[in-house]
Amino acid sequence: MKTLKNIVIIVCAMFLMQSCIVSERPNMAYFSDSGRDFKGARFASINVPMFLAKPIIRRALKKDGDNEEAMRLVRKVSKIKILTVENGDRTMLKEFANYLNDNNYEEWATIKHEGDNVNVRVKQKGEAIKNMLLTVNSDKELVFIDVRGSFTADDISKMINFAKDK
């Protein structure tokens, strides 16, 4: 009976942890459903389970001595997907920006840091922001971070100011 219980626990843990596995297929609709040939671009995608990520993020924020405001923003996040692209080109980035504009994403900020550009876009319905997309563009790779949750415009502004201060 004890062995059966352990097997069930292991199977459940594997099921919950499978979203941590890195995949070589894109996990964002534009890249996986468009049917475009991305000319040798290599993808790595991660779906981050929030029940694992939130405690780690909170611990890191406490260690850095960051304020309660950043912790409050982390509580509002419900899902994070990360996609990295190696050998991506400027055309891919431009087409993706057009796709986002066509799908009602608004550009809120572009932050330049040590040669990298971080672009913040949000999808807003009324006062509620349910989706935020961060695009990090460096010379060597592209990183897309899709953050889902329940945010306000004030939350996003505070997050941008927090990032600029760091």
mmCIF file of C-alpha atoms in Angstrom:
data_model
loop_
_atom_site.group_PDB
_atom_site.id
_atom_site.type_symbol
_atom_site.label_atom_id
_atom_site.label_comp_id
_atom_site.label_asym_id
_atom_site.label_seq_id
_atom_site.Cartn_x
_atom_site.Cartn_y
_atom_site.Cartn_z
ATOM 1 C CA MET A 1 0.000 0.000 0.000
ATOM 2 C CA LYS A 2 2.845 2.356 0.851
ATOM 3 C CA THR A 3 4.529 1.610 -2.492
ATOM 4 C CA LEU A 4 1.293 2.392 -4.375
ATOM 5 C CA LYS A 5 1.004 5.693 -2.506
ATOM 6 C CA ASN A 6 4.605 6.592 -3.412
ATOM 7 C CA ILE A 7 4.006 5.744 -7.068
ATOM 8 C CA VAL A 8 0.910 7.975 -7.156
ATOM 9 C CA ILE A 9 2.859 10.837 -5.583
ATOM 10 C CA ILE A 10 5.719 10.419 -8.075
ATOM 11 C CA VAL A 11 3.326 10.336 -11.051
ATOM 12 C CA CYS A 12 1.516 13.447 -9.797
ATOM 13 C CA ALA A 13 4.831 15.258 -9.260
ATOM 14 C CA MET A 14 5.995 14.325 -12.766
ATOM 15 C CA PHE A 15 2.708 15.584 -14.212
ATOM 16 C CA LEU A 16 3.053 18.910 -12.398
ATOM 17 C CA MET A 17 6.725 19.278 -13.283
ATOM 18 C CA GLN A 18 6.340 18.459 -16.972
ATOM 19 C CA SER A 19 5.588 22.095 -17.700
ATOM 20 C CA CYS A 20 9.136 22.883 -16.518
ATOM 21 C CA ILE A 21 10.634 20.892 -19.354
ATOM 22 C CA VAL A 22 12.311 22.962 -22.023
ATOM 23 C CA SER A 23 10.929 22.323 -25.478
ATOM 24 C CA GLU A 24 12.491 23.058 -28.848
ATOM 25 C CA ARG A 25 9.107 23.956 -30.286
ATOM 26 C CA PRO A 26 7.747 27.488 -29.914
ATOM 27 C CA ASN A 27 5.081 27.941 -27.229
ATOM 28 C CA MET A 28 3.640 31.181 -28.617
ATOM 29 C CA ALA A 29 0.923 31.181 -31.257
ATOM 30 C CA TYR A 30 2.630 33.419 -33.817
ATOM 31 C CA PHE A 31 5.679 31.180 -34.061
ATOM 32 C CA SER A 32 3.933 27.821 -33.802
ATOM 33 C CA ASP A 33 0.813 28.506 -35.914
ATOM 34 C CA SER A 34 2.018 30.894 -38.607
ATOM 35 C CA GLY A 35 3.498 28.291 -40.941
ATOM 36 C CA ARG A 36 6.392 30.635 -41.719
ATOM 37 C CA ASP A 37 9.900 29.400 -42.333
ATOM 38 C CA PHE A 38 12.103 31.121 -39.773
ATOM 39 C CA LYS A 39 15.354 30.473 -41.696
ATOM 40 C CA GLY A 40 17.354 28.375 -39.273
ATOM 41 C CA ALA A 41 16.140 30.032 -36.093
ATOM 42 C CA ARG A 42 16.376 27.759 -33.061
ATOM 43 C CA PHE A 43 13.655 27.972 -30.432
ATOM 44 C CA ALA A 44 13.633 27.035 -26.771
ATOM 45 C CA SER A 45 10.401 27.444 -24.834
ATOM 46 C CA ILE A 46 9.520 27.100 -21.172
ATOM 47 C CA ASN A 47 6.147 27.201 -19.461
ATOM 48 C CA VAL A 48 6.865 28.310 -15.917
ATOM 49 C CA PRO A 49 4.619 26.749 -13.241
ATOM 50 C CA MET A 50 3.700 29.615 -10.946
ATOM 51 C CA PHE A 51 3.392 27.506 -7.803
ATOM 52 C CA LEU A 52 7.140 26.868 -8.150
ATOM 53 C CA ALA A 53 8.206 30.274 -9.449
ATOM 54 C CA LYS A 54 6.450 32.608 -7.009
ATOM 55 C CA PRO A 55 8.292 31.445 -3.870
ATOM 56 C CA ILE A 56 11.643 31.668 -5.673
ATOM 57 C CA ILE A 57 10.890 35.167 -6.964
ATOM 58 C CA ARG A 58 9.706 36.337 -3.533
ATOM 59 C CA ARG A 59 12.840 34.961 -1.877
ATOM 60 C CA ALA A 60 15.054 36.738 -4.436
ATOM 61 C CA LEU A 61 13.200 40.034 -3.944
ATOM 62 C CA LYS A 62 13.566 39.786 -0.164
ATOM 63 C CA LYS A 63 17.266 38.969 -0.527
ATOM 64 C CA ASP A 64 17.791 42.035 -2.721
ATOM 65 C CA GLY A 65 15.893 44.169 -0.204
ATOM 66 C CA ASP A 66 13.267 45.218 -2.722
ATOM 67 C CA ASN A 67 10.036 46.760 -1.573
ATOM 68 C CA GLU A 68 6.627 45.266 -0.964
ATOM 69 C CA GLU A 69 5.310 46.835 -4.185
ATOM 70 C CA ALA A 70 7.314 44.423 -6.339
ATOM 71 C CA MET A 71 6.066 41.503 -4.242
ATOM 72 C CA ARG A 72 2.473 42.669 -4.744
ATOM 73 C CA LEU A 73 2.970 42.643 -8.509
ATOM 74 C CA VAL A 74 4.320 39.092 -8.410
ATOM 75 C CA ARG A 75 1.143 37.938 -6.622
ATOM 76 C CA LYS A 76 -0.943 39.161 -9.566
ATOM 77 C CA VAL A 77 0.864 36.934 -12.100
ATOM 78 C CA SER A 78 -0.998 33.759 -13.052
ATOM 79 C CA LYS A 79 1.128 32.345 -15.886
ATOM 80 C CA ILE A 80 4.501 32.938 -17.546
ATOM 81 C CA LYS A 81 5.727 31.566 -20.866
ATOM 82 C CA ILE A 82 9.269 32.174 -22.070
ATOM 83 C CA LEU A 83 10.497 31.725 -25.628
ATOM 84 C CA THR A 84 14.106 32.246 -26.695
ATOM 85 C CA VAL A 85 15.122 32.463 -30.324
ATOM 86 C CA GLU A 86 18.692 31.996 -31.503
ATOM 87 C CA ASN A 87 19.611 33.062 -35.037
ATOM 88 C CA GLY A 88 16.500 35.227 -35.254
ATOM 89 C CA ASP A 89 16.641 38.228 -37.535
ATOM 90 C CA ARG A 90 15.231 41.739 -37.627
ATOM 91 C CA THR A 91 12.599 40.704 -40.179
ATOM 92 C CA MET A 92 11.204 38.155 -37.739
ATOM 93 C CA LEU A 93 11.017 40.792 -35.023
ATOM 94 C CA LYS A 94 9.328 43.306 -37.340
ATOM 95 C CA GLU A 95 6.733 40.746 -38.519
ATOM 96 C CA PHE A 96 6.056 39.748 -34.903
ATOM 97 C CA ALA A 97 5.528 43.421 -33.964
ATOM 98 C CA ASN A 98 3.003 43.734 -36.816
ATOM 99 C CA TYR A 99 1.259 40.573 -35.583
ATOM 100 C CA LEU A 100 1.000 42.067 -32.078
ATOM 101 C CA ASN A 101 -0.411 45.332 -33.439
ATOM 102 C CA ASP A 102 -3.007 43.373 -35.423
ATOM 103 C CA ASN A 103 -3.962 41.503 -32.231
ATOM 104 C CA ASN A 104 -4.594 44.635 -30.123
ATOM 105 C CA TYR A 105 -1.317 44.806 -28.210
ATOM 106 C CA GLU A 106 -0.313 48.353 -27.315
ATOM 107 C CA GLU A 107 3.319 49.372 -26.983
ATOM 108 C CA TRP A 108 3.861 50.946 -23.563
ATOM 109 C CA ALA A 109 7.598 51.307 -23.183
ATOM 110 C CA THR A 110 10.993 50.559 -24.651
ATOM 111 C CA ILE A 111 13.853 50.330 -22.199
ATOM 112 C CA LYS A 112 17.437 50.329 -23.464
ATOM 113 C CA HIS A 113 19.996 48.609 -21.276
ATOM 114 C CA GLU A 114 23.613 47.845 -22.199
ATOM 115 C CA GLY A 115 22.848 47.504 -25.906
ATOM 116 C CA ASP A 116 19.695 45.433 -25.405
ATOM 117 C CA ASN A 117 16.184 46.713 -26.041
ATOM 118 C CA VAL A 118 13.336 45.641 -23.784
ATOM 119 C CA ASN A 119 9.919 46.317 -25.262
ATOM 120 C CA VAL A 120 6.787 46.199 -23.087
ATOM 121 C CA ARG A 121 3.428 45.592 -24.780
ATOM 122 C CA VAL A 122 0.062 44.999 -23.143
ATOM 123 C CA LYS A 123 -3.300 43.690 -24.225
ATOM 124 C CA GLN A 124 -5.963 45.695 -22.465
ATOM 125 C CA LYS A 125 -9.733 45.384 -22.219
ATOM 126 C CA GLY A 126 -11.240 48.362 -20.460
ATOM 127 C CA GLU A 127 -9.288 48.930 -17.255
ATOM 128 C CA ALA A 128 -8.059 45.347 -16.950
ATOM 129 C CA ILE A 129 -4.767 44.165 -18.413
ATOM 130 C CA LYS A 130 -4.728 40.401 -18.734
ATOM 131 C CA ASN A 131 -1.632 39.960 -20.881
ATOM 132 C CA MET A 132 1.766 41.637 -20.940
ATOM 133 C CA LEU A 133 4.486 40.717 -23.429
ATOM 134 C CA LEU A 134 8.123 41.604 -22.862
ATOM 135 C CA THR A 135 10.468 41.371 -25.832
ATOM 136 C CA VAL A 136 14.210 41.447 -25.178
ATOM 137 C CA ASN A 137 16.197 42.082 -28.327
ATOM 138 C CA SER A 138 19.955 41.680 -28.229
ATOM 139 C CA ASP A 139 22.466 41.153 -30.995
ATOM 140 C CA LYS A 140 22.668 37.413 -30.398
ATOM 141 C CA GLU A 141 19.151 36.331 -29.480
ATOM 142 C CA LEU A 142 15.558 37.296 -28.906
ATOM 143 C CA VAL A 143 13.641 36.528 -25.733
ATOM 144 C CA PHE A 144 9.866 36.760 -25.479
ATOM 145 C CA ILE A 145 8.207 36.653 -22.065
ATOM 146 C CA ASP A 146 4.428 36.313 -22.036
ATOM 147 C CA VAL A 147 3.039 37.258 -18.605
ATOM 148 C CA ARG A 148 -0.610 36.627 -17.833
ATOM 149 C CA GLY A 149 -2.435 37.907 -14.813
ATOM 150 C CA SER A 150 -4.774 40.628 -13.667
ATOM 151 C CA PHE A 151 -3.017 43.985 -13.773
ATOM 152 C CA THR A 152 -3.950 47.647 -13.870
ATOM 153 C CA ALA A 153 -2.244 50.388 -15.837
ATOM 154 C CA ASP A 154 -0.745 51.615 -12.554
ATOM 155 C CA ASP A 155 0.754 48.149 -11.912
ATOM 156 C CA ILE A 156 2.451 48.122 -15.316
ATOM 157 C CA SER A 157 3.767 51.666 -14.841
ATOM 158 C CA LYS A 158 5.222 50.714 -11.453
ATOM 159 C CA MET A 159 6.829 47.616 -12.974
ATOM 160 C CA ILE A 160 8.420 49.704 -15.753
ATOM 161 C CA ASN A 161 9.716 52.282 -13.242
ATOM 162 C CA PHE A 162 11.029 49.485 -11.015
ATOM 163 C CA ALA A 163 12.906 48.010 -13.999
ATOM 164 C CA LYS A 164 14.336 51.393 -14.996
ATOM 165 C CA ASP A 165 15.612 51.967 -11.458
ATOM 166 C CA LYS A 166 17.492 48.655 -11.497
#
